[in-house]
Tab-separated table of C-alpha atoms and ligand atoms in Angstrom:
chain	number	residue	atom	x	y	z
A	127	MET	CA	-0.208	-0.179	0.003
A	128	PHE	CA	2.429	2.415	1.273
A	129	LYS	CA	4.785	1.512	-1.641
A	130	LEU	CA	2.017	2.113	-4.240
A	131	SER	CA	1.003	5.307	-2.820
A	132	LYS	CA	4.553	6.521	-2.888
A	133	LEU	CA	4.775	5.489	-6.416
A	134	ALA	CA	1.652	7.459	-7.144
A	135	ALA	CA	3.029	10.471	-5.257
A	136	LEU	CA	6.357	10.102	-7.446
A	137	ALA	CA	4.304	9.983	-10.702
A	138	VAL	CA	2.320	12.966	-9.599
A	139	ALA	CA	5.453	14.863	-8.838
A	140	ALA	CA	7.022	13.524	-11.962
A	141	GLY	CA	3.875	15.123	-13.874
A	142	ALA	CA	4.050	18.320	-12.213
A	143	ALA	CA	7.915	18.615	-13.254
A	144	LEU	CA	6.908	17.866	-16.660
A	145	THR	CA	4.156	20.558	-16.733
A	146	VAL	CA	6.527	23.030	-15.398
A	147	GLN	CA	9.240	21.952	-18.020
A	148	ALA	CA	7.073	21.608	-21.047
A	149	GLY	CA	5.678	25.058	-22.269
A	150	GLU	CA	4.466	26.751	-25.333
A	151	VAL	CA	6.375	28.728	-27.932
A	152	GLU	CA	4.389	31.121	-30.126
A	153	VAL	CA	6.546	32.093	-33.162
A	154	LEU	CA	5.763	34.802	-35.420
A	155	HIS	CA	7.466	34.521	-38.873
A	156	TYR	CA	6.773	34.983	-42.442
A	157	TRP	CA	8.037	31.768	-43.954
A	158	THR	CA	4.855	30.624	-45.919
A	159	SER	CA	6.181	29.737	-49.538
A	160	GLY	CA	6.878	25.939	-50.050
A	161	GLY	CA	10.546	25.915	-49.328
A	162	GLU	CA	9.980	28.339	-46.436
A	163	ALA	CA	7.241	26.392	-44.876
A	164	LYS	CA	9.456	23.114	-44.945
A	165	SER	CA	12.339	24.827	-43.149
A	166	ALA	CA	10.077	26.517	-40.386
A	167	ALA	CA	8.582	22.992	-39.890
A	168	GLU	CA	12.195	21.873	-38.879
A	169	LEU	CA	12.190	24.099	-35.966
A	170	LYS	CA	8.635	22.998	-35.060
A	171	LYS	CA	9.795	19.335	-34.992
A	172	MET	CA	12.519	20.085	-32.838
A	173	MET	CA	10.725	22.004	-30.218
A	174	GLN	CA	8.064	19.271	-30.285
A	175	ALA	CA	10.498	16.675	-29.666
A	176	LYS	CA	11.481	18.502	-26.495
A	177	GLY	CA	7.865	18.310	-25.303
A	178	HIS	CA	7.032	21.888	-25.974
A	179	THR	CA	3.932	23.128	-27.841
A	180	TRP	CA	4.546	25.070	-31.079
A	181	ARG	CA	1.975	27.983	-31.892
A	182	ASP	CA	2.403	28.995	-35.449
A	183	PHE	CA	2.065	32.683	-35.876
A	184	ALA	CA	2.664	32.716	-39.770
A	185	VAL	CA	1.872	36.077	-41.513
A	186	ALA	CA	2.189	35.868	-45.231
A	187	GLY	CA	3.944	38.307	-47.276
A	188	GLY	CA	7.356	38.116	-48.570
A	189	GLY	CA	10.058	40.411	-47.012
A	190	GLY	CA	7.858	40.538	-43.752
A	191	ASP	CA	6.101	43.935	-43.898
A	192	SER	CA	2.796	42.460	-43.224
A	193	ALA	CA	4.286	40.405	-40.191
A	194	MET	CA	6.046	43.479	-38.738
A	195	THR	CA	2.688	45.325	-38.702
A	196	VAL	CA	0.909	42.423	-36.845
A	197	LEU	CA	3.739	42.098	-34.647
A	198	LYS	CA	3.596	45.842	-33.680
A	199	SER	CA	-0.116	45.618	-32.750
A	200	ARG	CA	0.572	42.500	-30.562
A	201	VAL	CA	3.203	43.991	-28.585
A	202	VAL	CA	1.250	47.302	-28.159
A	203	SER	CA	-1.561	45.234	-26.711
A	204	GLY	CA	0.741	43.587	-24.286
A	205	ASN	CA	0.622	40.348	-25.535
A	206	PRO	CA	3.841	39.443	-27.386
A	207	PRO	CA	4.551	36.095	-28.923
A	208	SER	CA	7.649	34.258	-27.575
A	209	ALA	CA	9.799	34.909	-30.657
A	210	ALA	CA	9.508	37.015	-33.757
A	211	GLN	CA	11.363	36.906	-37.135
A	212	VAL	CA	13.082	40.308	-37.004
A	213	LYS	CA	16.544	41.310	-38.136
A	214	GLY	CA	19.498	43.826	-38.474
A	215	PRO	CA	19.167	47.403	-36.917
A	216	ALA	CA	15.311	46.740	-36.162
A	217	ILE	CA	16.696	44.345	-33.194
A	218	GLN	CA	18.037	47.474	-31.621
A	219	GLU	CA	14.824	49.359	-31.933
A	220	TRP	CA	12.706	46.525	-30.337
A	221	ALA	CA	15.244	46.289	-27.684
A	222	SER	CA	15.204	49.960	-26.787
A	223	GLU	CA	11.589	49.657	-26.178
A	224	GLY	CA	12.395	47.369	-23.225
A	225	VAL	CA	10.436	44.451	-24.291
A	226	LEU	CA	12.894	41.859	-25.027
A	227	ALA	CA	14.280	39.125	-23.013
A	228	ASN	CA	17.917	38.807	-21.951
A	229	MET	CA	19.191	35.576	-23.457
A	230	ASP	CA	22.659	35.603	-21.892
A	231	GLY	CA	21.970	32.578	-19.844
A	232	VAL	CA	21.393	30.346	-22.817
A	233	ALA	CA	24.034	32.075	-24.900
A	234	LYS	CA	26.767	31.635	-22.438
A	235	ALA	CA	25.657	27.802	-21.839
A	236	GLU	CA	25.786	27.070	-25.531
A	237	LYS	CA	28.864	29.167	-26.381
A	238	TRP	CA	27.308	31.722	-28.698
A	239	ASP	CA	30.116	33.998	-28.736
A	240	GLU	CA	32.562	31.492	-29.657
A	241	SER	CA	30.073	30.121	-32.533
A	242	LEU	CA	29.282	33.322	-34.368
A	243	PRO	CA	31.123	35.858	-36.465
A	244	LYS	CA	31.701	38.853	-34.053
A	245	VAL	CA	29.957	41.020	-36.706
A	246	VAL	CA	26.640	38.844	-36.421
A	247	ALA	CA	26.940	38.368	-32.627
A	248	ASP	CA	27.119	42.443	-32.210
A	249	VAL	CA	23.691	42.634	-34.246
A	250	MET	CA	22.072	40.151	-31.801
A	251	LYS	CA	23.025	42.050	-28.823
A	252	TYR	CA	21.566	44.941	-27.074
A	253	LYS	CA	24.075	46.769	-24.718
A	254	GLY	CA	26.181	43.738	-24.443
A	255	SER	CA	23.396	41.246	-24.014
A	256	TYR	CA	21.980	38.660	-26.313
A	257	VAL	CA	18.429	39.549	-27.281
A	258	ALA	CA	18.038	37.631	-30.456
A	259	ALA	CA	19.122	34.270	-31.982
A	260	PRO	CA	20.537	34.116	-35.648
A	261	VAL	CA	19.429	31.182	-37.989
A	262	ASN	CA	21.305	31.664	-41.287
A	263	VAL	CA	23.031	33.800	-43.796
A	264	HIS	CA	21.080	34.620	-47.025
A	265	ARG	CA	22.933	36.100	-49.851
A	266	VAL	CA	20.872	38.793	-51.728
A	267	ASN	CA	22.836	39.190	-54.907
A	268	TRP	CA	22.018	36.319	-56.895
A	269	LEU	CA	20.787	35.564	-60.368
A	270	TRP	CA	18.735	32.304	-61.070
A	271	ALA	CA	18.001	30.940	-64.228
A	272	SER	CA	16.026	28.141	-65.940
A	273	SER	CA	18.191	25.743	-67.652
A	274	ASP	CA	15.403	24.863	-70.126
A	275	ALA	CA	14.874	28.514	-71.031
A	276	LEU	CA	18.565	29.271	-71.488
A	277	LYS	CA	18.762	26.078	-73.853
A	278	LYS	CA	15.667	26.998	-75.798
A	279	ALA	CA	17.143	30.621	-76.193
A	280	GLY	CA	20.523	29.627	-76.951
A	281	VAL	CA	22.114	31.441	-74.066
A	282	ALA	CA	25.316	29.216	-73.406
A	283	ALA	CA	26.531	30.724	-70.117
A	284	MET	CA	25.252	32.803	-67.116
A	285	PRO	CA	26.013	36.398	-67.767
A	286	LYS	CA	28.650	37.896	-65.801
A	287	THR	CA	28.162	41.466	-66.708
A	288	TRP	CA	25.059	43.677	-67.200
A	289	ASP	CA	26.002	43.868	-71.011
A	290	GLU	CA	26.110	40.199	-71.157
A	291	PHE	CA	22.639	40.055	-69.108
A	292	PHE	CA	20.902	42.238	-71.505
A	293	ALA	CA	22.351	40.297	-74.568
A	294	ALA	CA	20.963	37.188	-73.053
A	295	ALA	CA	17.679	38.838	-72.031
A	296	ASP	CA	17.452	39.861	-75.934
A	297	LYS	CA	17.734	36.135	-76.841
A	298	LEU	CA	15.027	34.792	-74.319
A	299	LYS	CA	12.601	37.399	-75.849
A	300	ALA	CA	13.512	36.445	-79.419
A	301	ALA	CA	12.818	32.792	-78.353
A	302	GLY	CA	9.323	33.991	-77.212
A	303	LEU	CA	10.015	33.522	-73.404
A	304	ILE	CA	9.698	36.174	-70.550
A	305	PRO	CA	13.325	37.187	-69.987
A	306	VAL	CA	13.032	38.195	-66.339
A	307	ALA	CA	10.287	36.719	-63.992
A	308	HIS	CA	9.823	39.465	-61.509
A	309	GLY	CA	7.271	40.074	-58.630
A	310	GLY	CA	5.977	43.666	-58.604
A	311	GLN	CA	5.945	44.392	-55.056
A	312	ASN	CA	8.077	47.119	-53.512
A	313	TRP	CA	10.720	44.680	-51.448
A	314	GLN	CA	10.983	42.893	-54.687
A	315	ASP	CA	11.695	46.015	-56.798
A	316	PHE	CA	14.086	46.981	-54.215
A	317	THR	CA	15.977	43.736	-54.069
A	318	THR	CA	16.518	43.951	-57.868
A	319	PHE	CA	17.640	47.789	-57.191
A	320	GLU	CA	20.330	46.916	-54.621
A	321	SER	CA	21.757	44.173	-56.686
A	322	VAL	CA	21.983	46.662	-59.766
A	323	VAL	CA	23.454	49.304	-57.704
A	324	LEU	CA	26.126	46.853	-56.438
A	325	GLY	CA	26.743	45.353	-60.029
A	326	VAL	CA	26.969	49.026	-61.312
A	327	GLY	CA	28.993	50.668	-58.682
A	328	GLY	CA	30.719	47.896	-56.975
A	329	ALA	CA	30.864	47.234	-52.960
A	330	LYS	CA	32.626	50.502	-51.944
A	331	PHE	CA	29.782	52.596	-54.043
A	332	TYR	CA	27.123	50.455	-52.565
A	333	GLN	CA	28.568	50.781	-49.055
A	334	ASP	CA	28.453	54.705	-49.524
A	335	ALA	CA	25.281	55.013	-51.097
A	336	LEU	CA	23.162	52.386	-49.623
A	337	VAL	CA	24.639	51.962	-46.165
A	338	LYS	CA	26.133	55.258	-45.127
A	339	LEU	CA	23.358	57.252	-47.223
A	340	ASP	CA	26.129	59.471	-48.329
A	341	ASP	CA	24.701	62.444	-50.236
A	342	LYS	CA	27.720	62.705	-52.640
A	343	ALA	CA	27.247	59.003	-53.768
A	344	LEU	CA	23.632	59.409	-54.042
A	345	GLY	CA	23.951	62.214	-56.286
A	346	SER	CA	26.557	60.716	-58.310
A	347	ASP	CA	26.688	59.616	-62.054
A	348	THR	CA	27.112	56.134	-60.621
A	349	MET	CA	23.790	56.299	-58.764
A	350	LYS	CA	22.551	57.751	-62.390
A	351	LYS	CA	23.750	54.801	-64.104
A	352	SER	CA	22.446	52.506	-61.768
A	353	LEU	CA	19.036	53.829	-62.024
A	354	GLU	CA	19.096	53.645	-65.844
A	355	THR	CA	20.256	49.821	-65.664
A	356	PHE	CA	17.472	49.390	-63.177
A	357	ARG	CA	14.922	50.790	-65.272
A	358	ARG	CA	16.345	48.785	-68.389
A	359	VAL	CA	15.878	45.420	-66.425
A	360	LYS	CA	12.170	46.540	-66.319
A	361	SER	CA	11.855	46.411	-69.991
A	362	TYR	CA	12.284	42.604	-69.988
A	363	ILE	CA	9.533	41.764	-67.559
A	364	ASP	CA	5.904	40.623	-68.321
A	365	PRO	CA	2.730	42.453	-67.955
A	366	GLY	CA	1.578	40.123	-65.212
A	367	SER	CA	4.432	41.176	-62.785
A	368	PRO	CA	2.508	43.797	-60.608
A	369	GLY	CA	1.663	42.328	-57.129
A	370	ARG	CA	3.065	38.952	-58.065
A	371	ASP	CA	4.569	36.935	-54.969
A	372	TRP	CA	8.391	36.295	-55.230
A	373	ASN	CA	7.731	32.259	-55.338
A	374	LEU	CA	5.323	32.593	-58.180
A	375	ALA	CA	8.105	34.398	-59.975
A	376	THR	CA	10.453	31.490	-59.188
A	377	ALA	CA	7.788	29.088	-60.140
A	378	MET	CA	7.869	30.761	-63.850
A	379	LEU	CA	11.534	29.506	-63.806
A	380	ILE	CA	10.797	26.289	-62.705
A	381	GLN	CA	7.939	25.967	-65.385
A	382	GLY	CA	10.676	27.022	-68.108
A	383	LYS	CA	8.254	30.130	-68.991
A	384	ALA	CA	10.911	32.642	-67.894
A	385	GLY	CA	14.589	32.849	-67.959
A	386	PHE	CA	16.021	34.981	-65.246
A	387	GLN	CA	15.039	36.146	-61.694
A	388	LEU	CA	17.177	38.505	-59.407
A	389	MET	CA	16.199	37.277	-55.878
A	390	GLY	CA	17.942	36.230	-52.643
A	391	ASP	CA	18.819	32.374	-52.092
A	392	TRP	CA	15.397	31.767	-50.524
A	393	ALA	CA	14.458	31.341	-54.195
A	394	LYS	CA	16.836	28.110	-54.076
A	395	GLY	CA	14.458	26.836	-51.297
A	396	GLU	CA	11.572	26.866	-53.918
A	397	PHE	CA	13.528	25.138	-56.522
A	398	VAL	CA	14.618	22.423	-54.306
A	399	ALA	CA	11.128	21.957	-52.590
A	400	ALA	CA	10.007	21.569	-56.369
A	401	GLY	CA	12.425	18.638	-56.579
A	402	LYS	CA	14.704	20.629	-58.948
A	403	VAL	CA	18.708	20.260	-59.078
A	404	PRO	CA	21.073	23.130	-59.252
A	405	GLY	CA	23.472	22.973	-62.069
A	406	LYS	CA	20.844	20.708	-63.981
A	407	ASP	CA	17.420	22.130	-63.826
A	408	PHE	CA	18.339	25.692	-62.761
A	409	MET	CA	21.394	27.822	-62.281
A	410	CYS	CA	22.797	30.201	-59.835
A	411	ALA	CA	25.399	32.870	-60.225
A	412	ALA	CA	26.325	36.022	-58.491
A	413	ALA	CA	24.019	38.932	-60.107
A	414	PRO	CA	25.789	40.406	-63.075
A	415	GLY	CA	29.002	42.532	-61.949
A	416	THR	CA	28.926	41.211	-58.104
A	417	ALA	CA	30.869	38.138	-58.104
A	418	SER	CA	33.368	39.482	-55.535
A	419	SER	CA	30.707	40.741	-53.383
A	420	PHE	CA	28.031	39.739	-51.014
A	421	THR	CA	24.942	41.305	-49.683
A	422	PHE	CA	24.281	39.585	-46.576
A	423	ASN	CA	20.770	39.056	-44.923
A	424	VAL	CA	20.920	37.318	-41.602
A	425	ASP	CA	17.508	36.021	-40.348
A	426	SER	CA	17.058	36.043	-36.722
A	427	PHE	CA	14.314	35.688	-34.029
A	428	ILE	CA	14.024	38.342	-31.304
A	429	LEU	CA	12.874	36.937	-28.040
A	430	PHE	CA	10.269	38.711	-26.010
A	431	LYS	CA	9.984	38.930	-22.149
A	432	LEU	CA	7.518	36.392	-20.823
A	433	LYS	CA	6.005	36.033	-17.517
A	434	ASP	CA	5.233	32.396	-17.350
A	435	ALA	CA	8.112	30.029	-16.062
A	436	SER	CA	7.341	27.130	-18.542
A	437	ALA	CA	7.053	29.649	-21.394
A	438	GLN	CA	10.309	31.136	-20.560
A	439	LYS	CA	11.815	27.563	-20.543
A	440	ALA	CA	10.395	26.702	-23.824
A	441	GLN	CA	11.526	29.959	-25.196
A	442	SER	CA	15.392	29.531	-23.963
A	443	ASP	CA	15.107	25.811	-25.551
A	444	LEU	CA	14.034	27.523	-28.708
A	445	ALA	CA	16.906	29.910	-28.852
A	446	ALA	CA	19.357	26.842	-27.997
A	447	ALA	CA	17.793	24.730	-30.859
A	448	ILE	CA	17.974	27.631	-33.476
A	449	MET	CA	21.779	28.031	-32.640
A	450	SER	CA	22.408	24.005	-32.652
A	451	PRO	CA	24.296	22.494	-35.440
A	452	GLU	CA	21.704	20.084	-36.155
A	453	PHE	CA	19.135	22.760	-36.870
A	454	GLN	CA	21.493	24.993	-38.604
A	455	GLU	CA	22.291	22.123	-41.026
A	456	VAL	CA	18.718	20.872	-41.730
A	457	PHE	CA	17.103	24.326	-41.762
A	458	ASN	CA	19.385	25.877	-44.156
A	459	LEU	CA	19.565	22.924	-46.537
A	460	ASN	CA	15.885	23.554	-47.204
A	461	LYS	CA	15.871	27.347	-46.803
A	462	GLY	CA	18.645	27.830	-49.464
A	463	SER	CA	20.901	29.777	-46.930
A	464	ILE	CA	23.969	28.862	-45.271
A	465	PRO	CA	24.649	28.203	-41.611
A	466	VAL	CA	25.444	31.325	-39.594
A	467	ARG	CA	27.146	29.159	-36.995
A	468	LEU	CA	30.901	28.867	-37.597
A	469	GLY	CA	32.662	25.690	-38.304
A	470	MET	CA	29.780	23.903	-39.976
A	471	LYS	CA	30.476	21.285	-42.447
A	472	MET	CA	29.103	21.820	-45.895
A	473	ASP	CA	29.525	18.504	-47.440
A	474	LYS	CA	25.506	17.931	-47.708
A	475	PHE	CA	25.255	21.402	-49.183
A	476	ASP	CA	24.914	21.943	-52.810
A	477	ASP	CA	27.383	24.079	-55.093
A	478	CYS	CA	25.337	27.356	-54.894
A	479	ALA	CA	25.592	27.114	-50.980
A	480	LYS	CA	29.156	25.969	-51.319
A	481	LEU	CA	29.836	29.061	-53.379
A	482	SER	CA	28.023	31.468	-51.201
A	483	SER	CA	29.977	30.124	-48.003
A	484	LYS	CA	33.168	30.694	-49.966
A	485	ASP	CA	32.180	34.057	-51.265
A	486	PHE	CA	31.069	35.077	-47.740
A	487	VAL	CA	34.633	34.066	-46.278
A	488	GLU	CA	36.475	35.710	-49.176
A	489	SER	CA	34.428	39.074	-49.686
A	490	ALA	CA	34.823	39.759	-45.811
A	491	LYS	CA	38.511	40.006	-46.390
A	492	THR	CA	38.384	41.992	-49.327
A	493	GLY	CA	35.558	44.635	-48.237
A	494	GLY	CA	32.928	43.046	-50.411
A	495	LEU	CA	30.776	41.968	-47.831
A	496	VAL	CA	28.004	44.666	-47.463
A	497	PRO	CA	24.573	44.533	-45.666
A	498	SER	CA	21.433	44.077	-47.719
A	499	ILE	CA	19.350	47.420	-47.665
A	500	ALA	CA	16.267	45.708	-49.165
A	501	HIS	CA	16.321	43.036	-46.269
A	502	GLY	CA	16.524	45.258	-43.323
A	503	MET	CA	20.338	44.846	-42.631
A	504	ALA	CA	21.867	47.999	-43.509
A	505	VAL	CA	19.651	51.196	-42.420
A	506	ALA	CA	16.998	51.992	-39.729
A	507	PRO	CA	13.589	50.762	-40.982
A	508	ALA	CA	12.197	54.391	-41.512
A	509	ALA	CA	15.049	55.459	-44.028
A	510	GLU	CA	14.664	51.895	-45.516
A	511	GLY	CA	10.822	52.348	-45.944
A	512	ALA	CA	11.058	55.749	-47.502
A	513	ILE	CA	13.824	54.777	-50.203
A	514	LYS	CA	12.124	51.502	-50.849
A	515	ASP	CA	8.904	53.492	-51.804
A	516	VAL	CA	10.814	56.024	-54.127
A	517	VAL	CA	12.406	53.307	-55.895
A	518	SER	CA	9.270	51.573	-56.467
A	519	GLN	CA	7.524	54.682	-57.782
A	520	PHE	CA	10.452	55.041	-60.290
A	521	TRP	CA	10.105	51.295	-61.199
A	522	ASN	CA	6.295	51.642	-61.712
A	523	ASP	CA	6.146	55.276	-63.460
A	524	ASP	CA	8.276	55.584	-66.431
A	525	LYS	CA	7.531	59.285	-66.620
A	526	ILE	CA	9.621	59.845	-63.447
A	527	SER	CA	12.986	61.077	-64.570
A	528	VAL	CA	16.240	59.522	-63.465
A	529	ALA	CA	17.206	62.929	-61.996
A	530	ASP	CA	14.058	63.371	-60.150
A	531	ALA	CA	14.400	59.844	-58.731
A	532	MET	CA	18.019	60.644	-57.327
A	533	LYS	CA	16.728	63.736	-55.642
A	534	LYS	CA	13.809	61.819	-54.036
A	535	ILE	CA	16.177	59.235	-52.722
A	536	ALA	CA	18.445	61.505	-51.265
A	537	GLN	CA	15.557	63.226	-49.545
A	538	ALA	CA	14.150	59.932	-48.385
A	539	ALA	CA	17.556	59.002	-47.067
A	540	LYS	CA	17.243	61.665	-44.442
A	541	THR	CA	13.890	59.937	-42.779
A	542	ARG	CA	14.469	59.284	-39.298
B	217	LIG	C1	13.895	36.859	-45.338
B	217	LIG	C2	13.949	35.460	-45.925
B	217	LIG	C3	12.518	35.238	-46.649
B	217	LIG	C4	12.364	36.189	-47.619
B	217	LIG	C5	11.057	36.121	-48.464
B	217	LIG	C6	13.660	37.986	-46.526
B	217	LIG	O1	13.750	39.060	-46.026
B	217	LIG	O2	15.191	37.014	-44.824
B	217	LIG	O3	14.058	34.438	-44.882
B	217	LIG	O4	12.495	33.797	-47.185
B	217	LIG	O5	12.290	37.499	-47.265
B	217	LIG	O6	9.966	36.507	-47.591
């Protein structure tokens, strides 16, 4: 009797311990395309394996603008999720509101300082303490191509310069194909724009114009040439472009209807999710003129202050899972990006990822490693949003002159 009741008591105690341990994580993200959803599912699986409940808070919309609007209203109403997909300078803005949790405990236990490039670790910290966990390194300056389309058009190699790009685009047009698959949403226009600026002006110019927002660079002949080249790219898109989601643009390459797409390597996640093989069904190359540069875009999750002990435990397990070598590998294999964690083996990764990894390291040595402005890594959100709007107005309205667009970009750069 005694023994049984003691056992029962133990069982109750164990149960209680379990309920304190297992908690819920509510995770806000905008990974809703095929490849993205597969990647996010890996994190969910890992959390569930630790006994936690995953509450998915997915807000559709590439680039995350809609997700950020929803996040603001949730935090303002005093009900933040456990974690939200936020990156770059916006991390500091959220932390300065006093709503983020100090993650130094897990960071210390899991040796984050030793496992991350210092430039990345610094972005994850506010006043010296970790408030966010990084997931990956996306490269934005990529050009993707459909092997079928290139073959049909007689384009033998991926273009290395903008001149070669336009020559190839003309061939695609002549073959009755859509030369450039473009999703006409402001963040996609901006993604194309930053690759053009990088290709036309080089990394130093990109840094001056789109990171330092230097007036002289923004008013220079190189900026003029960048805008002219950007407008020329537009003459190769199809009339169905306005409003199109980025993954539907990638699908046009997968179906062989279009030749090229300028997009970050989350596009590779779509190709791979569709069973396509790099180097065979599709090609990747640095955007024209940008082979020695790398526009980086590090996805990360900010962690909010939570009251409930079990939710805090689940949150710290989430942060540990994000930085674990197992997750960094499986997530990035699906997502198209490369691990942000140092010292990871790349043998399971494809040639596009291997090239990305090599160029990430090399460009860091030569000054070619620059933050992506279109993906929230380079400047504060207010200036980014204002410049993005002007760039899209210029893209959508051929009546706006290059000179006017330059003036408006310089003005927008002053937005605080
Ligand atoms: C994010 C990626 C995401 C892409 C499309 C980028 O800003 O960094 O993770 O896949 O937007 O939504």
